[in-house]
């Protein structure tokens, strides 16, 4: 399930800019006020993709207008995931090997002082108002809140064993973390940074997604081949939804009508109807599917077919029909797909060939691979 880089990796919908999610959904309890520091407009007009080069210890910025890579930015050891603030001013990079998070100023592409977090940090998620970045640390069973105005870490929040992915509700009121070692999800009150009562789900939860209206959290349980729906308002669990083998990524359509689950060990994707929580017919894709990304116009879902380190394709799925199209040839071991805010281009990190492939979402044609540092993994794009 960990592909060829040997990392514990939650599968997540990292595709749409947090700003677009926040703008679309007011949530159940209202959006948190935007702090003055986070409200400043992003200085650059062209979206930039930031790629974590896991084995190089760098992040490569890619100009999405020209598809050219800039100079690598040195960060910590073993960078994995990247998250960008909603205003696009800062990219936060998780350094799994050096127990830190590096903030990158996107106006200058310079790295700031590394922020110490817990042991073996795995994932980072930023609140819709841009005030806080939450970092899960798999080795210390904590989540560290980072104040984005000062880039300082707050007191670690104790959660369950083996925390992986973190997701924040669209209204910013709650953060949830998947605890793979205790088969639970911990809710965190973002106003107080206090953990609530753990929610028991299936075995080995490792991926999370919240519906755009903020009503339902979906939990992919890699160890029990199920997805657990959780009512956000009450943190109550619904009936588990059977899916394929080792589900490790879940993404919800922008309209909130469907969830797509990548089943890593059964070479397919399970569509779930959100209104009924019923699983549809599995959609065959390449071997060992990884992260799924969906275009903002709700037209196409792109599935990275990792092939356990040997795959070379991304499969497009037509959302309206749940039909898979012709696989698109990219680099070796495609890992993560991220789509630019306007939806015109999908970018795929190729962990095994040290490149990123742009895909034209209108034609489903791959462009020329963009060389980056060694072991590219996570990618995030500024608004």
mmCIF file of C-alpha atoms in Angstrom:
data_model
loop_
_atom_site.group_PDB
_atom_site.id
_atom_site.type_symbol
_atom_site.label_atom_id
_atom_site.label_comp_id
_atom_site.label_asym_id
_atom_site.label_seq_id
_atom_site.Cartn_x
_atom_site.Cartn_y
_atom_site.Cartn_z
ATOM 1 C CA UNK A 1 0.000 0.000 0.000
ATOM 2 C CA UNK A 2 2.956 2.304 0.456
ATOM 3 C CA UNK A 3 4.194 2.167 -3.117
ATOM 4 C CA UNK A 4 7.878 2.297 -3.874
ATOM 5 C CA UNK A 5 8.979 5.021 -1.481
ATOM 6 C CA UNK A 6 8.331 3.078 1.718
ATOM 7 C CA UNK A 7 6.226 5.801 3.309
ATOM 8 C CA UNK A 8 3.053 5.578 5.337
ATOM 9 C CA UNK A 9 0.765 7.570 3.132
ATOM 10 C CA UNK A 10 -2.857 8.550 3.575
ATOM 11 C CA UNK A 11 -4.758 8.955 0.318
ATOM 12 C CA UNK A 12 -6.461 12.260 0.108
ATOM 13 C CA UNK A 13 -8.314 14.692 -2.022
ATOM 14 C CA UNK A 14 -5.542 17.184 -2.347
ATOM 15 C CA UNK A 15 -6.726 18.427 -5.666
ATOM 16 C CA UNK A 16 -8.708 21.599 -5.195
ATOM 17 C CA UNK A 17 -7.392 24.787 -3.671
ATOM 18 C CA UNK A 18 -8.588 25.261 -0.102
ATOM 19 C CA UNK A 19 -9.789 28.702 -1.101
ATOM 20 C CA UNK A 20 -12.302 27.267 -3.539
ATOM 21 C CA UNK A 21 -13.616 24.838 -0.934
ATOM 22 C CA UNK A 22 -14.056 27.604 1.621
ATOM 23 C CA UNK A 23 -15.798 29.839 -0.879
ATOM 24 C CA UNK A 24 -18.202 27.125 -1.969
ATOM 25 C CA UNK A 25 -19.383 25.984 1.444
ATOM 26 C CA UNK A 26 -20.371 27.998 4.499
ATOM 27 C CA UNK A 27 -20.766 24.808 6.514
ATOM 28 C CA UNK A 28 -23.000 24.210 9.505
ATOM 29 C CA UNK A 29 -21.704 26.720 12.015
ATOM 30 C CA UNK A 30 -20.370 29.604 9.959
ATOM 31 C CA UNK A 31 -16.943 30.348 8.597
ATOM 32 C CA UNK A 32 -14.273 31.411 11.049
ATOM 33 C CA UNK A 33 -13.178 35.048 10.712
ATOM 34 C CA UNK A 34 -10.229 35.641 8.397
ATOM 35 C CA UNK A 35 -7.210 37.006 10.273
ATOM 36 C CA UNK A 36 -5.630 40.145 8.866
ATOM 37 C CA UNK A 37 -2.345 38.400 8.120
ATOM 38 C CA UNK A 38 -4.060 35.731 6.024
ATOM 39 C CA UNK A 39 -6.300 38.123 4.095
ATOM 40 C CA UNK A 40 -3.563 39.798 2.042
ATOM 41 C CA UNK A 41 -3.837 38.950 -1.667
ATOM 42 C CA UNK A 42 -1.333 36.571 -3.134
ATOM 43 C CA UNK A 43 1.331 38.578 -4.999
ATOM 44 C CA UNK A 44 1.727 36.263 -7.985
ATOM 45 C CA UNK A 45 -0.972 35.993 -10.658
ATOM 46 C CA UNK A 46 0.036 32.690 -12.234
ATOM 47 C CA UNK A 47 -0.681 29.533 -10.213
ATOM 48 C CA UNK A 48 2.450 27.704 -9.137
ATOM 49 C CA UNK A 49 2.647 23.983 -8.368
ATOM 50 C CA UNK A 50 4.930 23.021 -5.483
ATOM 51 C CA UNK A 51 6.315 19.484 -5.682
ATOM 52 C CA UNK A 52 7.883 17.696 -2.712
ATOM 53 C CA UNK A 53 11.007 15.879 -3.892
ATOM 54 C CA UNK A 54 11.085 13.197 -1.218
ATOM 55 C CA UNK A 55 14.577 11.808 -1.614
ATOM 56 C CA UNK A 56 16.188 15.082 -2.692
ATOM 57 C CA UNK A 57 15.060 17.098 0.324
ATOM 58 C CA UNK A 58 13.776 19.852 -1.923
ATOM 59 C CA UNK A 59 10.583 21.374 -3.261
ATOM 60 C CA UNK A 60 10.384 22.249 -6.952
ATOM 61 C CA UNK A 61 8.116 25.134 -8.032
ATOM 62 C CA UNK A 62 6.468 24.768 -11.460
ATOM 63 C CA UNK A 63 5.043 27.726 -13.364
ATOM 64 C CA UNK A 64 1.705 26.402 -14.620
ATOM 65 C CA UNK A 65 1.533 28.955 -17.447
ATOM 66 C CA UNK A 66 4.736 27.685 -19.045
ATOM 67 C CA UNK A 67 5.101 24.253 -17.393
ATOM 68 C CA UNK A 68 8.684 25.046 -16.502
ATOM 69 C CA UNK A 69 10.376 24.169 -13.235
ATOM 70 C CA UNK A 70 12.107 26.773 -11.137
ATOM 71 C CA UNK A 71 15.146 26.356 -8.912
ATOM 72 C CA UNK A 72 14.685 23.668 -6.241
ATOM 73 C CA UNK A 73 14.011 25.013 -2.755
ATOM 74 C CA UNK A 74 15.905 23.232 0.005
ATOM 75 C CA UNK A 75 13.672 22.095 2.868
ATOM 76 C CA UNK A 76 14.023 19.328 5.454
ATOM 77 C CA UNK A 77 14.690 15.607 5.091
ATOM 78 C CA UNK A 78 12.116 13.437 3.331
ATOM 79 C CA UNK A 79 9.474 15.995 2.306
ATOM 80 C CA UNK A 80 6.155 14.330 1.544
ATOM 81 C CA UNK A 81 2.981 16.422 1.623
ATOM 82 C CA UNK A 82 2.458 20.071 0.748
ATOM 83 C CA UNK A 83 -0.453 22.381 1.582
ATOM 84 C CA UNK A 84 -0.951 25.963 0.414
ATOM 85 C CA UNK A 85 -2.807 28.650 2.361
ATOM 86 C CA UNK A 86 -6.075 29.791 0.748
ATOM 87 C CA UNK A 87 -4.564 33.146 -0.212
ATOM 88 C CA UNK A 88 -1.619 31.367 -1.831
ATOM 89 C CA UNK A 89 1.001 33.250 0.161
ATOM 90 C CA UNK A 90 2.620 30.278 1.903
ATOM 91 C CA UNK A 91 3.233 26.628 1.100
ATOM 92 C CA UNK A 92 3.774 24.308 4.072
ATOM 93 C CA UNK A 93 5.952 21.251 3.484
ATOM 94 C CA UNK A 94 6.002 18.213 5.775
ATOM 95 C CA UNK A 95 9.539 16.912 6.378
ATOM 96 C CA UNK A 96 8.967 13.342 7.559
ATOM 97 C CA UNK A 97 12.649 12.639 8.099
ATOM 98 C CA UNK A 98 13.482 15.734 10.122
ATOM 99 C CA UNK A 99 10.326 16.120 12.247
ATOM 100 C CA UNK A 100 9.544 19.557 10.954
ATOM 101 C CA UNK A 101 7.445 21.651 8.603
ATOM 102 C CA UNK A 102 9.041 24.197 6.277
ATOM 103 C CA UNK A 103 7.090 27.307 5.271
ATOM 104 C CA UNK A 104 7.819 28.605 1.767
ATOM 105 C CA UNK A 105 7.132 32.215 0.809
ATOM 106 C CA UNK A 106 5.491 31.839 -2.605
ATOM 107 C CA UNK A 107 6.258 35.424 -3.612
ATOM 108 C CA UNK A 108 9.999 34.779 -3.407
ATOM 109 C CA UNK A 109 10.176 30.956 -3.398
ATOM 110 C CA UNK A 110 12.341 31.066 -0.309
ATOM 111 C CA UNK A 111 12.139 28.673 2.613
ATOM 112 C CA UNK A 112 11.576 30.051 6.101
ATOM 113 C CA UNK A 113 12.825 28.606 9.355
ATOM 114 C CA UNK A 114 11.741 24.998 9.856
ATOM 115 C CA UNK A 115 8.972 24.587 12.435
ATOM 116 C CA UNK A 116 9.507 21.651 14.847
ATOM 117 C CA UNK A 117 6.538 19.283 15.134
ATOM 118 C CA UNK A 118 6.097 15.725 16.404
ATOM 119 C CA UNK A 119 7.972 12.591 15.405
ATOM 120 C CA UNK A 120 7.541 11.376 11.831
ATOM 121 C CA UNK A 121 5.066 13.984 10.599
ATOM 122 C CA UNK A 122 2.793 12.587 7.915
ATOM 123 C CA UNK A 123 0.275 15.126 6.701
ATOM 124 C CA UNK A 124 -0.705 18.806 6.791
ATOM 125 C CA UNK A 125 -4.067 20.526 6.298
ATOM 126 C CA UNK A 126 -4.809 24.251 6.449
ATOM 127 C CA UNK A 127 -8.065 25.712 7.763
ATOM 128 C CA UNK A 128 -10.287 27.501 5.211
ATOM 129 C CA UNK A 129 -9.571 30.868 6.826
ATOM 130 C CA UNK A 130 -5.843 30.240 6.544
ATOM 131 C CA UNK A 131 -5.160 30.808 10.240
ATOM 132 C CA UNK A 132 -3.919 27.355 11.235
ATOM 133 C CA UNK A 133 -2.081 24.435 9.685
ATOM 134 C CA UNK A 134 -2.623 21.061 11.385
ATOM 135 C CA UNK A 135 0.188 18.505 11.146
ATOM 136 C CA UNK A 136 -0.234 14.845 12.083
ATOM 137 C CA UNK A 137 2.807 13.065 13.525
ATOM 138 C CA UNK A 138 2.657 9.310 13.133
ATOM 139 C CA UNK A 139 5.534 8.574 15.497
ATOM 140 C CA UNK A 140 4.337 10.653 18.453
ATOM 141 C CA UNK A 141 0.559 10.194 18.092
ATOM 142 C CA UNK A 142 -0.061 13.911 18.009
ATOM 143 C CA UNK A 143 -1.397 16.696 15.838
ATOM 144 C CA UNK A 144 0.488 19.997 15.982
ATOM 145 C CA UNK A 145 -1.332 23.261 15.239
ATOM 146 C CA UNK A 146 0.794 25.904 13.518
ATOM 147 C CA UNK A 147 -0.154 29.586 13.664
ATOM 148 C CA UNK A 148 0.320 30.692 10.061
ATOM 149 C CA UNK A 149 0.616 34.370 10.968
ATOM 150 C CA UNK A 150 3.707 33.702 13.104
ATOM 151 C CA UNK A 151 4.780 30.255 11.853
ATOM 152 C CA UNK A 152 4.967 29.004 15.411
ATOM 153 C CA UNK A 153 3.788 25.623 16.655
ATOM 154 C CA UNK A 154 1.218 25.353 19.420
ATOM 155 C CA UNK A 155 0.977 22.638 22.045
ATOM 156 C CA UNK A 156 0.714 19.156 20.478
ATOM 157 C CA UNK A 157 -2.766 17.649 20.579
ATOM 158 C CA UNK A 158 -2.801 14.030 21.709
ATOM 159 C CA UNK A 159 -4.757 11.750 19.377
ATOM 160 C CA UNK A 160 -4.886 8.004 18.689
ATOM 161 C CA UNK A 161 -2.043 5.748 17.606
ATOM 162 C CA UNK A 162 -0.598 6.105 14.122
ATOM 163 C CA UNK A 163 -2.287 9.316 12.962
ATOM 164 C CA UNK A 164 -2.205 9.793 9.210
ATOM 165 C CA UNK A 165 -4.463 12.101 7.244
ATOM 166 C CA UNK A 166 -6.020 15.266 8.635
ATOM 167 C CA UNK A 167 -9.028 17.013 7.101
ATOM 168 C CA UNK A 168 -10.762 20.248 8.111
ATOM 169 C CA UNK A 169 -14.491 20.812 7.659
ATOM 170 C CA UNK A 170 -15.506 23.479 5.106
ATOM 171 C CA UNK A 171 -16.641 25.860 7.844
ATOM 172 C CA UNK A 172 -13.336 25.429 9.672
ATOM 173 C CA UNK A 173 -14.923 24.433 12.973
ATOM 174 C CA UNK A 174 -13.522 20.915 13.211
ATOM 175 C CA UNK A 175 -10.452 18.996 12.144
ATOM 176 C CA UNK A 176 -10.470 15.208 11.964
ATOM 177 C CA UNK A 177 -7.462 12.882 12.060
ATOM 178 C CA UNK A 178 -7.413 9.209 11.039
ATOM 179 C CA UNK A 179 -5.705 7.050 13.666
ATOM 180 C CA UNK A 180 -4.575 3.953 11.779
ATOM 181 C CA UNK A 181 -3.323 2.143 14.882
ATOM 182 C CA UNK A 182 -6.443 2.457 17.025
ATOM 183 C CA UNK A 183 -9.144 2.204 14.333
ATOM 184 C CA UNK A 184 -10.512 5.580 15.301
ATOM 185 C CA UNK A 185 -10.911 9.129 14.083
ATOM 186 C CA UNK A 186 -10.265 11.980 16.514
ATOM 187 C CA UNK A 187 -12.277 15.194 16.144
ATOM 188 C CA UNK A 188 -10.491 18.415 17.098
ATOM 189 C CA UNK A 189 -12.263 21.666 17.996
ATOM 190 C CA UNK A 190 -10.296 24.239 16.017
ATOM 191 C CA UNK A 191 -11.387 27.108 18.270
ATOM 192 C CA UNK A 192 -9.822 25.488 21.343
ATOM 193 C CA UNK A 193 -7.456 22.919 19.765
ATOM 194 C CA UNK A 194 -8.892 20.296 22.076
ATOM 195 C CA UNK A 195 -9.443 16.718 20.983
ATOM 196 C CA UNK A 196 -12.897 15.233 21.370
ATOM 197 C CA UNK A 197 -13.944 11.667 22.030
ATOM 198 C CA UNK A 198 -12.417 9.240 19.495
ATOM 199 C CA UNK A 199 -14.877 7.890 16.933
ATOM 200 C CA UNK A 200 -14.593 4.147 16.312
ATOM 201 C CA UNK A 201 -14.540 3.270 12.607
ATOM 202 C CA UNK A 202 -13.182 0.337 10.598
ATOM 203 C CA UNK A 203 -9.725 -1.218 10.681
ATOM 204 C CA UNK A 204 -6.743 0.835 9.585
ATOM 205 C CA UNK A 205 -8.380 4.151 8.697
ATOM 206 C CA UNK A 206 -6.016 6.178 6.550
ATOM 207 C CA UNK A 207 -7.967 8.557 4.307
ATOM 208 C CA UNK A 208 -10.687 11.125 4.962
ATOM 209 C CA UNK A 209 -12.991 13.392 2.975
ATOM 210 C CA UNK A 210 -15.792 15.779 3.980
ATOM 211 C CA UNK A 211 -18.742 16.604 1.749
ATOM 212 C CA UNK A 212 -18.833 20.192 0.437
ATOM 213 C CA UNK A 213 -21.882 20.966 2.590
ATOM 214 C CA UNK A 214 -19.949 19.896 5.666
ATOM 215 C CA UNK A 215 -22.521 17.327 6.756
ATOM 216 C CA UNK A 216 -20.698 14.025 6.318
ATOM 217 C CA UNK A 217 -17.172 12.778 6.892
ATOM 218 C CA UNK A 218 -16.148 9.676 4.945
ATOM 219 C CA UNK A 219 -13.399 7.435 6.331
ATOM 220 C CA UNK A 220 -11.573 4.901 4.146
ATOM 221 C CA UNK A 221 -10.637 1.855 6.228
ATOM 222 C CA UNK A 222 -7.742 0.092 4.495
ATOM 223 C CA UNK A 223 -7.792 -2.861 6.860
ATOM 224 C CA UNK A 224 -11.491 -3.722 6.672
ATOM 225 C CA UNK A 225 -12.238 -2.823 3.038
ATOM 226 C CA UNK A 226 -14.956 -0.398 3.999
ATOM 227 C CA UNK A 227 -15.831 3.280 4.109
ATOM 228 C CA UNK A 228 -17.442 4.653 7.267
ATOM 229 C CA UNK A 229 -19.780 7.659 7.026
ATOM 230 C CA UNK A 230 -19.739 9.960 10.065
ATOM 231 C CA UNK A 231 -22.335 12.681 10.720
ATOM 232 C CA UNK A 232 -20.267 15.798 11.396
ATOM 233 C CA UNK A 233 -22.842 17.581 13.561
ATOM 234 C CA UNK A 234 -22.990 14.743 16.093
ATOM 235 C CA UNK A 235 -19.851 12.686 15.332
ATOM 236 C CA UNK A 236 -22.039 9.587 15.050
ATOM 237 C CA UNK A 237 -21.133 6.657 12.812
ATOM 238 C CA UNK A 238 -23.348 5.268 10.080
ATOM 239 C CA UNK A 239 -23.386 1.807 8.543
ATOM 240 C CA UNK A 240 -20.069 0.807 6.974
ATOM 241 C CA UNK A 241 -20.054 0.751 3.165
ATOM 242 C CA UNK A 242 -18.271 -2.250 1.582
ATOM 243 C CA UNK A 243 -15.756 -1.287 -1.118
ATOM 244 C CA UNK A 244 -12.720 -2.944 -2.703
ATOM 245 C CA UNK A 245 -9.535 -4.251 -1.128
ATOM 246 C CA UNK A 246 -7.327 -1.808 0.803
ATOM 247 C CA UNK A 247 -9.128 1.475 0.122
ATOM 248 C CA UNK A 248 -6.602 4.221 0.693
ATOM 249 C CA UNK A 249 -7.918 7.320 -1.056
ATOM 250 C CA UNK A 250 -11.311 8.983 -1.126
ATOM 251 C CA UNK A 251 -12.420 12.058 -3.032
ATOM 252 C CA UNK A 252 -15.832 13.739 -3.205
ATOM 253 C CA UNK A 253 -17.153 15.473 -6.313
ATOM 254 C CA UNK A 254 -17.472 19.275 -6.164
ATOM 255 C CA UNK A 255 -21.265 18.889 -6.342
ATOM 256 C CA UNK A 256 -21.188 16.618 -3.312
ATOM 257 C CA UNK A 257 -23.212 13.874 -4.965
ATOM 258 C CA UNK A 258 -20.587 11.145 -5.302
ATOM 259 C CA UNK A 259 -17.531 9.878 -3.483
ATOM 260 C CA UNK A 260 -14.846 7.927 -5.310
ATOM 261 C CA UNK A 261 -12.698 5.414 -3.432
ATOM 262 C CA UNK A 262 -9.403 4.081 -4.796
ATOM 263 C CA UNK A 263 -8.987 0.435 -3.811
ATOM 264 C CA UNK A 264 -5.239 -0.058 -3.840
ATOM 265 C CA UNK A 265 -5.185 -3.840 -3.966
ATOM 266 C CA UNK A 266 -8.164 -4.596 -6.191
ATOM 267 C CA UNK A 267 -7.281 -2.400 -9.176
ATOM 268 C CA UNK A 268 -10.556 -0.505 -9.142
ATOM 269 C CA UNK A 269 -12.431 2.524 -7.907
ATOM 270 C CA UNK A 270 -15.726 2.319 -6.032
ATOM 271 C CA UNK A 271 -18.280 5.089 -6.602
ATOM 272 C CA UNK A 272 -20.537 5.894 -3.635
ATOM 273 C CA UNK A 273 -23.803 7.808 -3.925
ATOM 274 C CA UNK A 274 -23.704 10.330 -1.092
ATOM 275 C CA UNK A 275 -27.482 10.655 -0.737
ATOM 276 C CA UNK A 276 -27.913 6.946 -0.023
ATOM 277 C CA UNK A 277 -24.430 5.842 1.069
ATOM 278 C CA UNK A 278 -24.678 3.001 -1.424
ATOM 279 C CA UNK A 279 -21.680 1.694 -3.350
ATOM 280 C CA UNK A 280 -21.988 1.362 -7.104
ATOM 281 C CA UNK A 281 -20.324 -1.030 -9.519
ATOM 282 C CA UNK A 282 -16.525 -0.943 -9.174
ATOM 283 C CA UNK A 283 -14.710 0.811 -12.010
ATOM 284 C CA UNK A 284 -11.648 -1.057 -13.292
ATOM 285 C CA UNK A 285 -8.510 1.071 -13.550
ATOM 286 C CA UNK A 286 -4.775 0.333 -13.662
ATOM 287 C CA UNK A 287 -3.029 -1.748 -11.048
ATOM 288 C CA UNK A 288 -2.677 -0.339 -7.528
ATOM 289 C CA UNK A 289 -4.624 2.925 -7.904
ATOM 290 C CA UNK A 290 -3.447 5.849 -5.796
ATOM 291 C CA UNK A 291 -4.812 9.372 -5.313
ATOM 292 C CA UNK A 292 -7.928 10.542 -7.177
ATOM 293 C CA UNK A 293 -8.485 14.140 -8.308
ATOM 294 C CA UNK A 294 -11.692 15.571 -9.775
ATOM 295 C CA UNK A 295 -11.978 18.580 -12.053
ATOM 296 C CA UNK A 296 -13.825 21.619 -10.636
ATOM 297 C CA UNK A 297 -16.475 21.321 -13.362
ATOM 298 C CA UNK A 298 -17.384 17.875 -11.987
ATOM 299 C CA UNK A 299 -16.635 16.250 -15.346
ATOM 300 C CA UNK A 300 -13.643 13.960 -14.867
ATOM 301 C CA UNK A 301 -11.931 12.043 -12.064
ATOM 302 C CA UNK A 302 -8.259 11.229 -12.614
ATOM 303 C CA UNK A 303 -6.783 8.144 -10.941
ATOM 304 C CA UNK A 304 -3.037 7.647 -10.571
ATOM 305 C CA UNK A 305 -2.268 4.003 -11.380
ATOM 306 C CA UNK A 306 0.848 3.480 -9.288
ATOM 307 C CA UNK A 307 1.366 -0.168 -10.186
ATOM 308 C CA UNK A 308 3.243 -0.607 -6.904
ATOM 309 C CA UNK A 309 6.132 1.345 -8.339
ATOM 310 C CA UNK A 310 5.862 0.104 -11.924
ATOM 311 C CA UNK A 311 2.713 1.774 -13.251
ATOM 312 C CA UNK A 312 2.867 4.450 -15.939
ATOM 313 C CA UNK A 313 -0.714 5.602 -16.430
ATOM 314 C CA UNK A 314 -3.483 7.833 -15.137
ATOM 315 C CA UNK A 315 -7.046 6.699 -15.811
ATOM 316 C CA UNK A 316 -9.752 9.296 -16.487
ATOM 317 C CA UNK A 317 -13.260 8.466 -15.276
ATOM 318 C CA UNK A 318 -16.303 10.297 -16.622
ATOM 319 C CA UNK A 319 -18.218 11.328 -13.515
ATOM 320 C CA UNK A 320 -21.636 11.406 -15.197
ATOM 321 C CA UNK A 321 -21.416 7.774 -16.322
ATOM 322 C CA UNK A 322 -18.770 6.243 -14.006
ATOM 323 C CA UNK A 323 -17.008 4.953 -17.118
ATOM 324 C CA UNK A 324 -13.228 4.719 -17.343
ATOM 325 C CA UNK A 325 -11.586 6.200 -20.406
ATOM 326 C CA UNK A 326 -8.365 5.287 -22.172
ATOM 327 C CA UNK A 327 -5.421 5.315 -19.731
ATOM 328 C CA UNK A 328 -3.095 8.276 -20.186
ATOM 329 C CA UNK A 329 0.606 7.430 -20.281
ATOM 330 C CA UNK A 330 2.665 9.481 -17.819
ATOM 331 C CA UNK A 331 5.911 8.749 -15.955
ATOM 332 C CA UNK A 332 6.827 5.775 -13.792
ATOM 333 C CA UNK A 333 4.998 5.243 -10.515
ATOM 334 C CA UNK A 334 2.489 8.106 -10.627
ATOM 335 C CA UNK A 335 1.632 9.081 -7.058
ATOM 336 C CA UNK A 336 -0.439 12.230 -6.577
ATOM 337 C CA UNK A 337 -2.680 14.196 -8.933
ATOM 338 C CA UNK A 338 -3.479 17.875 -8.396
ATOM 339 C CA UNK A 339 -5.622 20.082 -10.623
ATOM 340 C CA UNK A 340 -5.093 23.781 -11.200
ATOM 341 C CA UNK A 341 -7.940 25.943 -9.849
ATOM 342 C CA UNK A 342 -9.401 26.692 -13.284
ATOM 343 C CA UNK A 343 -9.447 22.977 -14.056
ATOM 344 C CA UNK A 344 -7.600 23.131 -17.393
ATOM 345 C CA UNK A 345 -4.606 21.033 -16.348
ATOM 346 C CA UNK A 346 -3.993 18.095 -14.037
ATOM 347 C CA UNK A 347 -0.456 17.598 -12.728
ATOM 348 C CA UNK A 348 0.842 14.130 -11.817
ATOM 349 C CA UNK A 349 3.944 13.422 -9.746
ATOM 350 C CA UNK A 350 5.943 10.503 -11.149
ATOM 351 C CA UNK A 351 7.845 9.111 -8.178
ATOM 352 C CA UNK A 352 9.875 6.657 -10.229
ATOM 353 C CA UNK A 353 10.957 8.945 -13.049
ATOM 354 C CA UNK A 354 11.627 12.198 -11.177
ATOM 355 C CA UNK A 355 9.146 14.222 -13.154
ATOM 356 C CA UNK A 356 5.699 15.785 -13.221
ATOM 357 C CA UNK A 357 3.367 15.222 -16.166
ATOM 358 C CA UNK A 358 0.791 17.863 -17.130
ATOM 359 C CA UNK A 359 -2.480 16.523 -18.562
ATOM 360 C CA UNK A 360 -4.850 18.623 -20.653
ATOM 361 C CA UNK A 361 -8.232 17.904 -19.076
ATOM 362 C CA UNK A 362 -10.139 18.798 -22.246
ATOM 363 C CA UNK A 363 -8.290 16.360 -24.505
ATOM 364 C CA UNK A 364 -6.893 13.965 -21.863
ATOM 365 C CA UNK A 365 -3.527 14.241 -23.562
ATOM 366 C CA UNK A 366 -0.290 14.226 -21.584
ATOM 367 C CA UNK A 367 2.162 17.039 -22.144
ATOM 368 C CA UNK A 368 5.925 16.944 -21.949
ATOM 369 C CA UNK A 369 7.191 15.668 -18.607
ATOM 370 C CA UNK A 370 8.696 18.351 -16.375
ATOM 371 C CA UNK A 371 11.933 17.300 -14.626
ATOM 372 C CA UNK A 372 11.946 17.851 -10.855
ATOM 373 C CA UNK A 373 14.016 16.512 -7.958
ATOM 374 C CA UNK A 374 14.355 12.847 -7.047
ATOM 375 C CA UNK A 375 11.382 10.996 -5.586
ATOM 376 C CA UNK A 376 8.569 13.494 -6.259
ATOM 377 C CA UNK A 377 5.520 12.786 -4.168
ATOM 378 C CA UNK A 378 3.109 15.425 -2.821
ATOM 379 C CA UNK A 379 2.021 18.403 -4.891
ATOM 380 C CA UNK A 380 -0.080 21.480 -4.121
ATOM 381 C CA UNK A 381 -1.025 24.366 -6.406
ATOM 382 C CA UNK A 382 -1.574 28.004 -5.430
ATOM 383 C CA UNK A 383 -4.970 29.524 -6.262
#
